[in-house]
Short mmCIF file of C-alpha atoms in Angstrom, two decimals:
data_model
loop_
_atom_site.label_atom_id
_atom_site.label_comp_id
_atom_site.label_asym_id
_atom_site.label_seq_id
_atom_site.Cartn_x
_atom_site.Cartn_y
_atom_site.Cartn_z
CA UNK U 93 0.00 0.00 0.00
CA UNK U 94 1.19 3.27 -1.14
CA UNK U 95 2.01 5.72 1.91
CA UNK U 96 2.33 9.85 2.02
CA UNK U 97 2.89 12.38 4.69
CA UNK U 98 -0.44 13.72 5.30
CA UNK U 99 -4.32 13.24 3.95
CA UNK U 100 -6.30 16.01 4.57
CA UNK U 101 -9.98 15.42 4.03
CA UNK U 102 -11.91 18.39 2.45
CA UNK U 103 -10.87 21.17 0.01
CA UNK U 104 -12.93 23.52 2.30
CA UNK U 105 -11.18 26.90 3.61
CA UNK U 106 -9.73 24.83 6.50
CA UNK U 107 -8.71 22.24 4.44
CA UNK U 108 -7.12 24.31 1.64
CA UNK U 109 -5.15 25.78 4.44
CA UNK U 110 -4.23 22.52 5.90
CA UNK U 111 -2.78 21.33 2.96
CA UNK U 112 -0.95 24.38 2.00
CA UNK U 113 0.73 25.10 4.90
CA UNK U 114 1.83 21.27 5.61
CA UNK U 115 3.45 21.50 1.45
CA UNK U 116 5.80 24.80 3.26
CA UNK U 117 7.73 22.10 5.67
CA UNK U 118 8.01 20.00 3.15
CA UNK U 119 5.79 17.20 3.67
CA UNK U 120 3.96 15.43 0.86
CA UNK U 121 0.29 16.10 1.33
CA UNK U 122 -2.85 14.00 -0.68
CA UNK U 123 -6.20 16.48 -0.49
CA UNK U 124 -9.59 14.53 -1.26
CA UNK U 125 -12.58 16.05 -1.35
CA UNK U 126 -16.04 14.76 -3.25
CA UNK U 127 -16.56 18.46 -4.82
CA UNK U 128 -15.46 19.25 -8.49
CA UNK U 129 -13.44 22.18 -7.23
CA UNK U 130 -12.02 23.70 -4.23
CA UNK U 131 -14.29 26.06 -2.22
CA UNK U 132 -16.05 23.82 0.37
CA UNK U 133 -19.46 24.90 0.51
CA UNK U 134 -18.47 28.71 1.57
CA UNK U 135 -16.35 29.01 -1.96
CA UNK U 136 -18.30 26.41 -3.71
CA UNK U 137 -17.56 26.88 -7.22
CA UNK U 138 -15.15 29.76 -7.14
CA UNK U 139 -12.62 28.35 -9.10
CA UNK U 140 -14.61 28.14 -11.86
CA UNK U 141 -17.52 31.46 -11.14
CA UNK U 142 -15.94 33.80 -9.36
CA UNK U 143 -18.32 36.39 -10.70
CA UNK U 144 -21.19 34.31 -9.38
CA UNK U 145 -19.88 35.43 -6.09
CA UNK U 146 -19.84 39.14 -6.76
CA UNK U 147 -23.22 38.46 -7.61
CA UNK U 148 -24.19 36.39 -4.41
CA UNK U 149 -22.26 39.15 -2.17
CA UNK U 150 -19.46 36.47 -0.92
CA UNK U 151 -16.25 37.86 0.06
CA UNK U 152 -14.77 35.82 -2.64
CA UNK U 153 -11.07 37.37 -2.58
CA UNK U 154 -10.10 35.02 0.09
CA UNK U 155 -11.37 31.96 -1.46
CA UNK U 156 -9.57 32.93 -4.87
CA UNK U 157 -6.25 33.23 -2.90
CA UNK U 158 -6.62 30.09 -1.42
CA UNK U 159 -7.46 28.33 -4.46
CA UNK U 160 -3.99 29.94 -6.04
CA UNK U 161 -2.29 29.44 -2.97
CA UNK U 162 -2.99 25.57 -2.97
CA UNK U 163 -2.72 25.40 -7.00
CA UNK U 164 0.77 26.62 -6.58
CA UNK U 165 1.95 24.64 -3.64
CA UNK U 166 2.33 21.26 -5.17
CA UNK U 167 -0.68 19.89 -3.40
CA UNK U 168 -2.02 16.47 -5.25
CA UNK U 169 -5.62 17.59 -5.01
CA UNK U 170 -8.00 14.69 -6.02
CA UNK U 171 -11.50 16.33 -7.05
CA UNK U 172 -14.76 13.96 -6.62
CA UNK U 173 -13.29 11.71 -3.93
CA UNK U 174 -15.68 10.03 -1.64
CA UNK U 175 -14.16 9.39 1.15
CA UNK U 176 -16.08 5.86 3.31
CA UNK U 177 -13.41 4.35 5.50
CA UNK U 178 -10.66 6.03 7.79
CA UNK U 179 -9.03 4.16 10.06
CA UNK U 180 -6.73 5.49 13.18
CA UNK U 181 -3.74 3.82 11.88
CA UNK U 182 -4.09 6.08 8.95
CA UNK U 183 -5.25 3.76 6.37
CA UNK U 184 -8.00 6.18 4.32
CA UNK U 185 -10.57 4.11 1.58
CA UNK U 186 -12.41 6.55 -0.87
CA UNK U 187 -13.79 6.42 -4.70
CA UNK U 188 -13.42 8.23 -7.91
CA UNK U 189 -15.17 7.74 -10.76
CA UNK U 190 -16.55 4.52 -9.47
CA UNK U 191 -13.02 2.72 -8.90
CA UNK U 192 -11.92 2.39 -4.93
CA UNK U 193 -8.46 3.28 -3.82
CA UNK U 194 -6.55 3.32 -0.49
CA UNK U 195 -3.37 4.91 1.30
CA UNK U 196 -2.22 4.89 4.54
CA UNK U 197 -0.72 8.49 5.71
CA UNK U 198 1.38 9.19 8.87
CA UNK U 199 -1.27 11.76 9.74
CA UNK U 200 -5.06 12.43 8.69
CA UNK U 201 -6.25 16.02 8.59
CA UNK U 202 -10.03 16.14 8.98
CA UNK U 203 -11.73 19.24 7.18
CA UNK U 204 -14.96 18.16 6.78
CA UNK U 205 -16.76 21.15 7.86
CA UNK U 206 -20.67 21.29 9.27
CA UNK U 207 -23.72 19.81 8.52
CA UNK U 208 -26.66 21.36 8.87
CA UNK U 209 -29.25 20.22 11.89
CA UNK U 210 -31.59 18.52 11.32
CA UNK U 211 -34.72 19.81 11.90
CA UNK U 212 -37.77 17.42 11.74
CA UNK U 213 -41.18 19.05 11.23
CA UNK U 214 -44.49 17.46 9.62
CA UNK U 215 -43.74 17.07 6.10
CA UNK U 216 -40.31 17.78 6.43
CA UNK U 217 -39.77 14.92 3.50
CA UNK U 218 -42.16 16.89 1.61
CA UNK U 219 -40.75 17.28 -2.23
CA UNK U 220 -40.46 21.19 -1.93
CA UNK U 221 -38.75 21.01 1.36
CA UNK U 222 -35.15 21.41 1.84
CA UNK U 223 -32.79 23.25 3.77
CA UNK U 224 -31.13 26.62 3.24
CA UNK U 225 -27.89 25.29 2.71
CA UNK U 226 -29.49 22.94 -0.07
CA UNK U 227 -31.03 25.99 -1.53
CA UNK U 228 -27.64 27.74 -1.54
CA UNK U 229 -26.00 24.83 -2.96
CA UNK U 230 -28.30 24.87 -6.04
CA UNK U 231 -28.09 28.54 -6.25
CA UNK U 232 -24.28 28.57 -6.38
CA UNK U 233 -23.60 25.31 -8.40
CA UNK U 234 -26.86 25.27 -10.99
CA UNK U 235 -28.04 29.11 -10.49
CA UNK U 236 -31.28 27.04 -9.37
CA UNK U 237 -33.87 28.83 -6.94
CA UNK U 238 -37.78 28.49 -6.15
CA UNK U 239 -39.39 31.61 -6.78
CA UNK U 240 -41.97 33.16 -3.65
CA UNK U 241 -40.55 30.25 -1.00
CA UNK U 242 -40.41 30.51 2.46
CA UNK U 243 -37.42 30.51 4.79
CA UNK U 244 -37.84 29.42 8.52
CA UNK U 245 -35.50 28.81 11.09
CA UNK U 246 -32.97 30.70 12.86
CA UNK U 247 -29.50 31.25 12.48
CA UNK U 248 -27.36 33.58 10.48
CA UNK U 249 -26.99 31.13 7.61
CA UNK U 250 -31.31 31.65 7.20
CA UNK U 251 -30.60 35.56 6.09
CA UNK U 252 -27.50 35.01 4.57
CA UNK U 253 -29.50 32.42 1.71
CA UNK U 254 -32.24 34.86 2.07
CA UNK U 255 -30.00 37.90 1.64
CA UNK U 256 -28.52 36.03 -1.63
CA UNK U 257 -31.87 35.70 -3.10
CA UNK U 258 -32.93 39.44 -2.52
CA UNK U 259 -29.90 40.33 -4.13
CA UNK U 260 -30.49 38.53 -7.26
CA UNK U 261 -34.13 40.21 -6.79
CA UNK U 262 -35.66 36.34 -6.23
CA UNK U 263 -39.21 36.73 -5.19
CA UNK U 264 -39.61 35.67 -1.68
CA UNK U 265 -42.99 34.45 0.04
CA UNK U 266 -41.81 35.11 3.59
CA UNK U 267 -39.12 34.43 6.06
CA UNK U 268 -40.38 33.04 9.63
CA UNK U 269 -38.09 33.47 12.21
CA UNK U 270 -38.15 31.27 14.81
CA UNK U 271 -35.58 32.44 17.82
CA UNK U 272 -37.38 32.75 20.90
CA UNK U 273 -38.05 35.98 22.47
CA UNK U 274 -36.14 35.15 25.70
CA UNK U 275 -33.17 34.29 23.38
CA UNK U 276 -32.92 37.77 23.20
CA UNK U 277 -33.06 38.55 26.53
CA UNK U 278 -30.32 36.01 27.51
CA UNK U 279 -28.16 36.67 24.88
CA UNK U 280 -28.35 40.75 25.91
CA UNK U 281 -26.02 39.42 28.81
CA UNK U 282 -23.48 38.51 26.54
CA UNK U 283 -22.68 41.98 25.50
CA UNK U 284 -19.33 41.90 26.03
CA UNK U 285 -18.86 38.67 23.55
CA UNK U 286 -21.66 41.07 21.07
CA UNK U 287 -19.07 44.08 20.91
CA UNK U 288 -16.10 42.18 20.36
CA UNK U 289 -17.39 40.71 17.34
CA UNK U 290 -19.22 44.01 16.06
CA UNK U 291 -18.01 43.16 12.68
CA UNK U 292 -19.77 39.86 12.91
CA UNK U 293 -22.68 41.77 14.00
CA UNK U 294 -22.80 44.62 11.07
CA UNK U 295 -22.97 41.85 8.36
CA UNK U 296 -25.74 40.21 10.05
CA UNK U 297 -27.54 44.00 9.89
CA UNK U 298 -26.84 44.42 6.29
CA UNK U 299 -28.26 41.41 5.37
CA UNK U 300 -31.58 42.34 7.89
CA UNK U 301 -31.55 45.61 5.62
CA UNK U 302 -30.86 44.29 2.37
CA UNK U 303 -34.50 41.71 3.29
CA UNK U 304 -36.45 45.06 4.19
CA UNK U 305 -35.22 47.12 1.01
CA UNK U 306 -36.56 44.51 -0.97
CA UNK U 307 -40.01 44.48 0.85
CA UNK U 308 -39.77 41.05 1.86
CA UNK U 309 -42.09 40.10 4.76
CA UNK U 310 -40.36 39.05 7.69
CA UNK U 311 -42.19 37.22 11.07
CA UNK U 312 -40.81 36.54 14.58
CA UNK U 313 -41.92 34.99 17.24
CA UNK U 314 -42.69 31.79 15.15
CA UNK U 315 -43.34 28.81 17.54
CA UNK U 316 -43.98 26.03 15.60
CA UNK U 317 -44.46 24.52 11.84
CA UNK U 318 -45.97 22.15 9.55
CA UNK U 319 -45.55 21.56 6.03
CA UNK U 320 -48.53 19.87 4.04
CA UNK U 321 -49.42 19.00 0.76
CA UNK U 322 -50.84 16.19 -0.96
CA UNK U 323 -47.18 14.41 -2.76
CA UNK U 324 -45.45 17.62 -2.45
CA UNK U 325 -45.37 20.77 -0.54
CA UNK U 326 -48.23 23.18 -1.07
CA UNK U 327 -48.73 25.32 2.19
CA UNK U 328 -47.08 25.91 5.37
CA UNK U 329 -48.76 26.21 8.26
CA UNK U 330 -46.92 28.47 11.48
CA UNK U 331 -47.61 29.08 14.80
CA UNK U 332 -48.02 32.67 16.21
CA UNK U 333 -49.06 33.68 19.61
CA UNK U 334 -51.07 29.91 19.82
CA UNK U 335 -52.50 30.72 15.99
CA UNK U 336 -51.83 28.50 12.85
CA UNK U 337 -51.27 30.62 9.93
CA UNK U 338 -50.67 29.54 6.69
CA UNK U 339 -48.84 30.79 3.71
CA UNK U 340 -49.11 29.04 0.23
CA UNK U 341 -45.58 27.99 -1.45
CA UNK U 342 -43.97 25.29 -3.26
CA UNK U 343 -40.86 25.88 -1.83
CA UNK U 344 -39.95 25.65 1.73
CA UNK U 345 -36.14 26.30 3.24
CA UNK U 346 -35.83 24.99 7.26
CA UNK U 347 -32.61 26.15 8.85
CA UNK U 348 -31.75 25.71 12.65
CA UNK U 349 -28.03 26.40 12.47
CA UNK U 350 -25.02 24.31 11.84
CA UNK U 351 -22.83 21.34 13.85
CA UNK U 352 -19.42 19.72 13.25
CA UNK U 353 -19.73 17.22 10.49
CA UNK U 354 -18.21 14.45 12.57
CA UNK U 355 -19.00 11.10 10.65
CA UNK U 356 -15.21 10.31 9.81
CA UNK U 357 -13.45 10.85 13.12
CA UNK U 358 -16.22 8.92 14.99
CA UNK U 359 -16.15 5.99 12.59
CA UNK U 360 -11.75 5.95 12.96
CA UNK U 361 -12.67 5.62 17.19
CA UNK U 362 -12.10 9.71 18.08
CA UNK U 363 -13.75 10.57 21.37
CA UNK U 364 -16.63 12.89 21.48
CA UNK U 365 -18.60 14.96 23.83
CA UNK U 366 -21.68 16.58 24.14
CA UNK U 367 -21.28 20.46 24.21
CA UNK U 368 -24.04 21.84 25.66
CA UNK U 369 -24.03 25.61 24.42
CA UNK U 370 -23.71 24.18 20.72
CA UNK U 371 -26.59 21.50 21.34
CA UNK U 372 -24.26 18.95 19.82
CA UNK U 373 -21.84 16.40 19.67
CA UNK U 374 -18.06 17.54 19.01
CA UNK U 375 -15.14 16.05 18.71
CA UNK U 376 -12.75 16.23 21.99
CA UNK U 377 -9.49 17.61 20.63
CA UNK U 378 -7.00 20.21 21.75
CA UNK U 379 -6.28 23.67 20.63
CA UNK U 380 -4.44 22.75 17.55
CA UNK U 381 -7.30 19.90 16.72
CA UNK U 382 -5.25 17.09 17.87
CA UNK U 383 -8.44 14.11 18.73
CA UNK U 384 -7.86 10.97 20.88
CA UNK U 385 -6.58 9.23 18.48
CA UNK U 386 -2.79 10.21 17.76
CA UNK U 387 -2.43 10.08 13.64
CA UNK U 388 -6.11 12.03 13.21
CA UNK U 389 -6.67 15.78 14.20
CA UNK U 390 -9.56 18.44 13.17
CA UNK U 391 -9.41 21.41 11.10
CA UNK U 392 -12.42 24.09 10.76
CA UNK U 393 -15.70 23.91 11.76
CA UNK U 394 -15.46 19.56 12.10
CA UNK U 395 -13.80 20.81 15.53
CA UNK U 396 -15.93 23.59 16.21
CA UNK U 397 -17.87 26.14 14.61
CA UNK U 398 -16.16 29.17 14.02
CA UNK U 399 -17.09 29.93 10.49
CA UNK U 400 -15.58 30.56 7.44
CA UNK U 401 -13.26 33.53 8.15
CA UNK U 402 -10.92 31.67 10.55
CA UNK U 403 -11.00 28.40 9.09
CA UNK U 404 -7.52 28.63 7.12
CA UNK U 405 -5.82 29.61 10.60
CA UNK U 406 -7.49 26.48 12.37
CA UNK U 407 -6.12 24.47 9.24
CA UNK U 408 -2.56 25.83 9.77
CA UNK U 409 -2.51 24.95 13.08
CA UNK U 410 -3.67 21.17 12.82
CA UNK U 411 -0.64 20.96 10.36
CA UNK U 412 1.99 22.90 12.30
CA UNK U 413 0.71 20.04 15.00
CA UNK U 414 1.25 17.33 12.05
CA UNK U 415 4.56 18.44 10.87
CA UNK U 416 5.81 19.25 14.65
CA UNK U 417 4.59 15.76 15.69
CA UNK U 418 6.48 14.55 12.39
CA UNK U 419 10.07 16.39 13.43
CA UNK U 420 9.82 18.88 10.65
CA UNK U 421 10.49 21.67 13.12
CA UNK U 422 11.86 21.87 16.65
CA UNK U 423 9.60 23.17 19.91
CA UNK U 424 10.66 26.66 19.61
CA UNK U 425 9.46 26.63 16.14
CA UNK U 426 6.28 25.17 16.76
CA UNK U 427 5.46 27.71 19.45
CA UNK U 428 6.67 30.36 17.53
CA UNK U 429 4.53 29.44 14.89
CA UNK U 430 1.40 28.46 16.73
CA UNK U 431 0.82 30.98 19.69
CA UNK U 432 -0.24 34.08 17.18
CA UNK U 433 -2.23 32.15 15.51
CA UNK U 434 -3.95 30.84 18.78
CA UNK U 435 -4.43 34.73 19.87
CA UNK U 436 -6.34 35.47 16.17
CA UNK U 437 -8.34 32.92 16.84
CA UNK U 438 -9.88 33.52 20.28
CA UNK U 439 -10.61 37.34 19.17
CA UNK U 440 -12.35 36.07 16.24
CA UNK U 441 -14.21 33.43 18.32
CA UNK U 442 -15.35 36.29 20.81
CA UNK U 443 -18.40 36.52 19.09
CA UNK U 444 -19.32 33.15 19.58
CA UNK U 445 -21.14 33.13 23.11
CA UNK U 446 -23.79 35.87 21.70
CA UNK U 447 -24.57 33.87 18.77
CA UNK U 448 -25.13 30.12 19.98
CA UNK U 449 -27.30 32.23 23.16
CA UNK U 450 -29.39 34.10 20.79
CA UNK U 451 -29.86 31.10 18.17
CA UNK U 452 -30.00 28.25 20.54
CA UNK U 453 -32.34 26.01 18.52
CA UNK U 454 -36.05 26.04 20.42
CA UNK U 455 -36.84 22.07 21.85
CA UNK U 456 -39.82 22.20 19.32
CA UNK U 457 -37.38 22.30 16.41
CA UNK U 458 -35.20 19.63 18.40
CA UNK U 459 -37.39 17.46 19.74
CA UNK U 460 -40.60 17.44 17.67
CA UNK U 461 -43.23 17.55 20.05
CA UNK U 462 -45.64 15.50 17.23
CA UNK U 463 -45.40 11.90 17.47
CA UNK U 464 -46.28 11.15 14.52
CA UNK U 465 -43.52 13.61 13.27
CA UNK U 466 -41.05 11.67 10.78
CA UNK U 467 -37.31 11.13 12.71
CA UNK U 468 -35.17 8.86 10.73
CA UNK U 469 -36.30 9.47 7.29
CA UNK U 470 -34.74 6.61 5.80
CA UNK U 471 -36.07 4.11 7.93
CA UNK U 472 -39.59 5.91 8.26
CA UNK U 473 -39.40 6.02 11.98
CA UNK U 474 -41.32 8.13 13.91
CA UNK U 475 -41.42 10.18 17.57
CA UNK U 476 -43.71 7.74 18.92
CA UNK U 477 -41.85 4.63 18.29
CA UNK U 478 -38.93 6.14 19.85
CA UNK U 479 -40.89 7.58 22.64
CA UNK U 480 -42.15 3.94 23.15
CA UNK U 481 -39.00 2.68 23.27
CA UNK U 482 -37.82 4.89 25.95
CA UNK U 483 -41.00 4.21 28.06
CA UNK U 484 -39.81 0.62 27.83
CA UNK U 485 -36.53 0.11 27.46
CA UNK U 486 -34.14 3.27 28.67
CA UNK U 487 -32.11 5.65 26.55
CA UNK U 488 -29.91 3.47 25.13
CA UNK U 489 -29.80 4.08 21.66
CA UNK U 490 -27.59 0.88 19.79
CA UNK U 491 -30.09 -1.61 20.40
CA UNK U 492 -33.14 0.21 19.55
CA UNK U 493 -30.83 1.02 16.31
CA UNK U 494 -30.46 -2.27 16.18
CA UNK U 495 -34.02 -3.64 16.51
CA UNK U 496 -35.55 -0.50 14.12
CA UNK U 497 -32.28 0.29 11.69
CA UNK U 498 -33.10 3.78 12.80
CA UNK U 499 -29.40 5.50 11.53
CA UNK U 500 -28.59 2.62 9.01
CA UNK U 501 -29.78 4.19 6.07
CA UNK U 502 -27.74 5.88 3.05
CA UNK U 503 -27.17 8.89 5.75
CA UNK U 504 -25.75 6.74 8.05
CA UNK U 505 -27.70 9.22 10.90
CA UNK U 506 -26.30 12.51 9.90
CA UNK U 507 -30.69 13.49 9.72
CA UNK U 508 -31.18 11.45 12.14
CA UNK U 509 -28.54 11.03 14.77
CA UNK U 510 -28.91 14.56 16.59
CA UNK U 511 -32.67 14.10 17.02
CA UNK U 512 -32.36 10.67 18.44
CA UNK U 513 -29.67 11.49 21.29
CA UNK U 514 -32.37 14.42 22.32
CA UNK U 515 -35.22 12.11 22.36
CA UNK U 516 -33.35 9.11 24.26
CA UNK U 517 -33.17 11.48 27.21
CA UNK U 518 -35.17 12.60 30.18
CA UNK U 519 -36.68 16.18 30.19
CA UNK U 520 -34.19 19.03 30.82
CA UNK U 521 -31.07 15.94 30.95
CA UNK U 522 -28.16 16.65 27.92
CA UNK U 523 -27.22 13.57 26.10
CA UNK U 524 -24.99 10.90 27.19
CA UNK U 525 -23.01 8.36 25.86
CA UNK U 526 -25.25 5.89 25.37
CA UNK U 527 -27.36 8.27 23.72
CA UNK U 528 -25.25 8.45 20.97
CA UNK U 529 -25.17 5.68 17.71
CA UNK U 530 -22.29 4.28 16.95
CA UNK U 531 -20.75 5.04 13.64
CA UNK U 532 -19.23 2.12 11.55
CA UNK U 533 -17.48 2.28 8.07
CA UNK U 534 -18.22 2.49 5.68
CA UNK U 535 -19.34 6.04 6.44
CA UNK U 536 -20.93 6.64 2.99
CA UNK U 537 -22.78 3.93 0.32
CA UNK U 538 -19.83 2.47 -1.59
CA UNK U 539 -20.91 0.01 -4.21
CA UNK U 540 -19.72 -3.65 -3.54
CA UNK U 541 -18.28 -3.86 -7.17
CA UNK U 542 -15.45 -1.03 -6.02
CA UNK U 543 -14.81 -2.99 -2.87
CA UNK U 544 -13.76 -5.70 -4.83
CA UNK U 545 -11.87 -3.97 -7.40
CA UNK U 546 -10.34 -2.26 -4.05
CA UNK U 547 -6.57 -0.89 -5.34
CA UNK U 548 -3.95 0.54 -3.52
CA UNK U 549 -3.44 4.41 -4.76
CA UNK U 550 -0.21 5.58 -6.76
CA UNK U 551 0.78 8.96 -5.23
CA UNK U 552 4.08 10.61 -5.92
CA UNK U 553 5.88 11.71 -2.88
#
């Protein structure tokens, strides 16, 4: 089996910078990633539209800098590479073009970025109904979008989409905002965390103004949802002050924020916690995203969510801590190296405590309060049953995987997995351990023919 320095996993702004900065000490790096291009889903497409950008209002000058950057360095990017097996003695399985290949690196770079959470309503698996970052996607890849939908969630992602379709003067129906009123209230304490990221702050207000130039109707205070239709999405139905309201559309975009897209380092054995401001699992790793398992650390927002902006600098440090750990420079050097770019990163993260306050998702959008509310959508299972199964049997959530195959289906629990840990517990308890499936490779559908056509991969050191 072929061998290299270091895999990184995802062409994303941490990733890009991950890969670039482990080429300056001279190690050989393979980057895989399943997109056509670099960009993750922040600079998705740049290399090839970087007007479309302009267009959309991205701050697109980074992204095209990182995508030179990493052209120049020497990088051996491989575009459409699903990645479905990492192990934690750095053996990494993935597909191109339908053929399977493997390599075993010294260390594995994880830049898989966030996911959005899921957020089961009735309907949810409604054709019509998708998230904002799906809507995005198609906007940015295809130049796609539904004319008069409706946005609803909460989260700065939900205006940022929203912000992109006023600004390519896309007719929208309405967007329902569903933060909680107290959110506000609580998150008024962090105003310390607000004014240190002011700048943070100001975009969110231009996008808020750029809604409200374009007369697009905006509600608050929205407690609860349901999309209907007969075989697709026709209406949705929200809650105001204890009324159901409904608003006709075709289109329907749910958003209740982001969380680490942790498949890969769970199924390689990394330890995880639950972090209870972010209402998620994460990945227990230390400031430079080393994870319990010595050849595998975390770049991005797979560690933590930080966003876009700082994402390079939290790939640079996960390969200072590679190529350190790999004697390409001495102690002095590493701390050198790393300290300023641990100090740009906690101002930048200042903001965070205002923001996961204030958009905190509600327990309705959590934890549907309908039981007949679809869960897993790939095994068609349901509040009830899992309420049932709590009633009986205790939060443990393997065997009732197990005995309902709730999490084994082509999403291997990424829609699912969230929703299940919050169900398994008691009122007012966070997750635990056992509330928590088990992931097991391989971590996306890989066809059986590749498996046995399984090669090892030719890179050039």
């Amino acid at each position: 089996m072929k061998r290299v320095d270091v895999v990184v996993i995802g062409a994303g702004p941490a990733g890009m910078g991950a890969a670039i900065e482990a080429r300056r000490w001279g190690l050989s790096v393979l980057l895989l990633d399943e997109q056509a291009g670099p960009g993750g889903q922040i600079y998705r497409g740049i290399d090839a539209e970087p007007a479309h950008h302009v267009r959309l209002g991205t701050t697109y000058v980074a992204g095209v800098d990182l995508v030179r950057q990493l052209r120049a360095s020497g990088v051996d990017h491989r575009a459409g590479a699903s990645v479905w097996f990492v192990a934690p003695e750095g053996e990494v399985a993935y597909s191109v073009n339908g053929h399977a290949h493997r390599i075993t690196a010294k260390r594995i770079i994880l830049a898989t970025g966030a996911i959005e959470r899921p957020c089961p309503i009735p309907g949810w698996t409604l054709p019509g109904v998708m998230t904002a970052g799906a809507a995005q996607i198609l906007l940015k890849t295809a130049g796609v979008a539904r004319t008069d939908a409706v946005f609803a969630g909460s989260g700065p992602l939900l205006y940022l989409v929203a912000s992109q379709y006023a600004r390519l003067g896309i007719p929208i129906r309405a967007v329902l905002d569903t933060t909680p009123a107290h959110h506000y209230v609580r998150a008024a304490t962090q105003w310390r965390s607000a004014l240190r990221g002011a700048p943070h702050l100001a975009d969110g207000l231009r996008m808020l103004a750029a809604l409200r130039s374009a007369d697009i109707r905006i509600v608050g205070g929205v407690t609860g949802l349901h999309a209907e239709g007969d075989n697709r999405l026709e209406r949705v139905l929200y809650q105001k002050r204890g009324r159901w309201l409904p608003l006709e559309t075709a289109g329907l975009f749910l958003h209740q924020g982001v969380v680490p897209h942790i498949q890969a380092a769970l199924a390689a054995g990394c330890e995880r916690a639950w972090d209870e401001r972010g209402q998620c699992w994460r990945i227990v790793t230390d400031a430079c995203g080393q994870t319990s398992q010595p050849t595998i650390l975390l770049a991005g927002d797979a560690a933590a969510i930080t966003g876009a902006t700082n994402a390079p600098m939290r790939g640079e440090l996960a390969a200072l801590a590679a190529a350190h750990a790999l004697g390409c420079m001495d102690d002095r050097t590493f701390t050198a190296r790393r300290n300023p770019l641990l100090r740009q990163l906690a101002r930048d993260a200042a903001v965070r405590p205002f923001l996961e306050t204030l958009y905190r998702p509600a327990a309705t959008f959590s934890t549907p309060p309908d039981p007949e509310t679809l869960v897993c959508r790939c095994e068609e299972i349901r509040a009830r049953e899992v309420g049932a199964y709590v009633r009986q049997c205790g939060g443990d959530a393997n065997p009732f995987k197990s005995g309902q195959r709730c999490g084994m289906g082509p999403c291997q629990a990424r829609q699912c997995g969230l929703t299940l840990a919050q169900l398994m517990c008691r009122d007012g308890e966070a997750p635990e351990a056992n509330h928590a499936l088990r992931v097991r490779p391989p971590i996306v559908p890989v066809p059986l023919g590749e498996l046995a056509e399984l090669a090892d991969d030719k890179v050039s050191a």
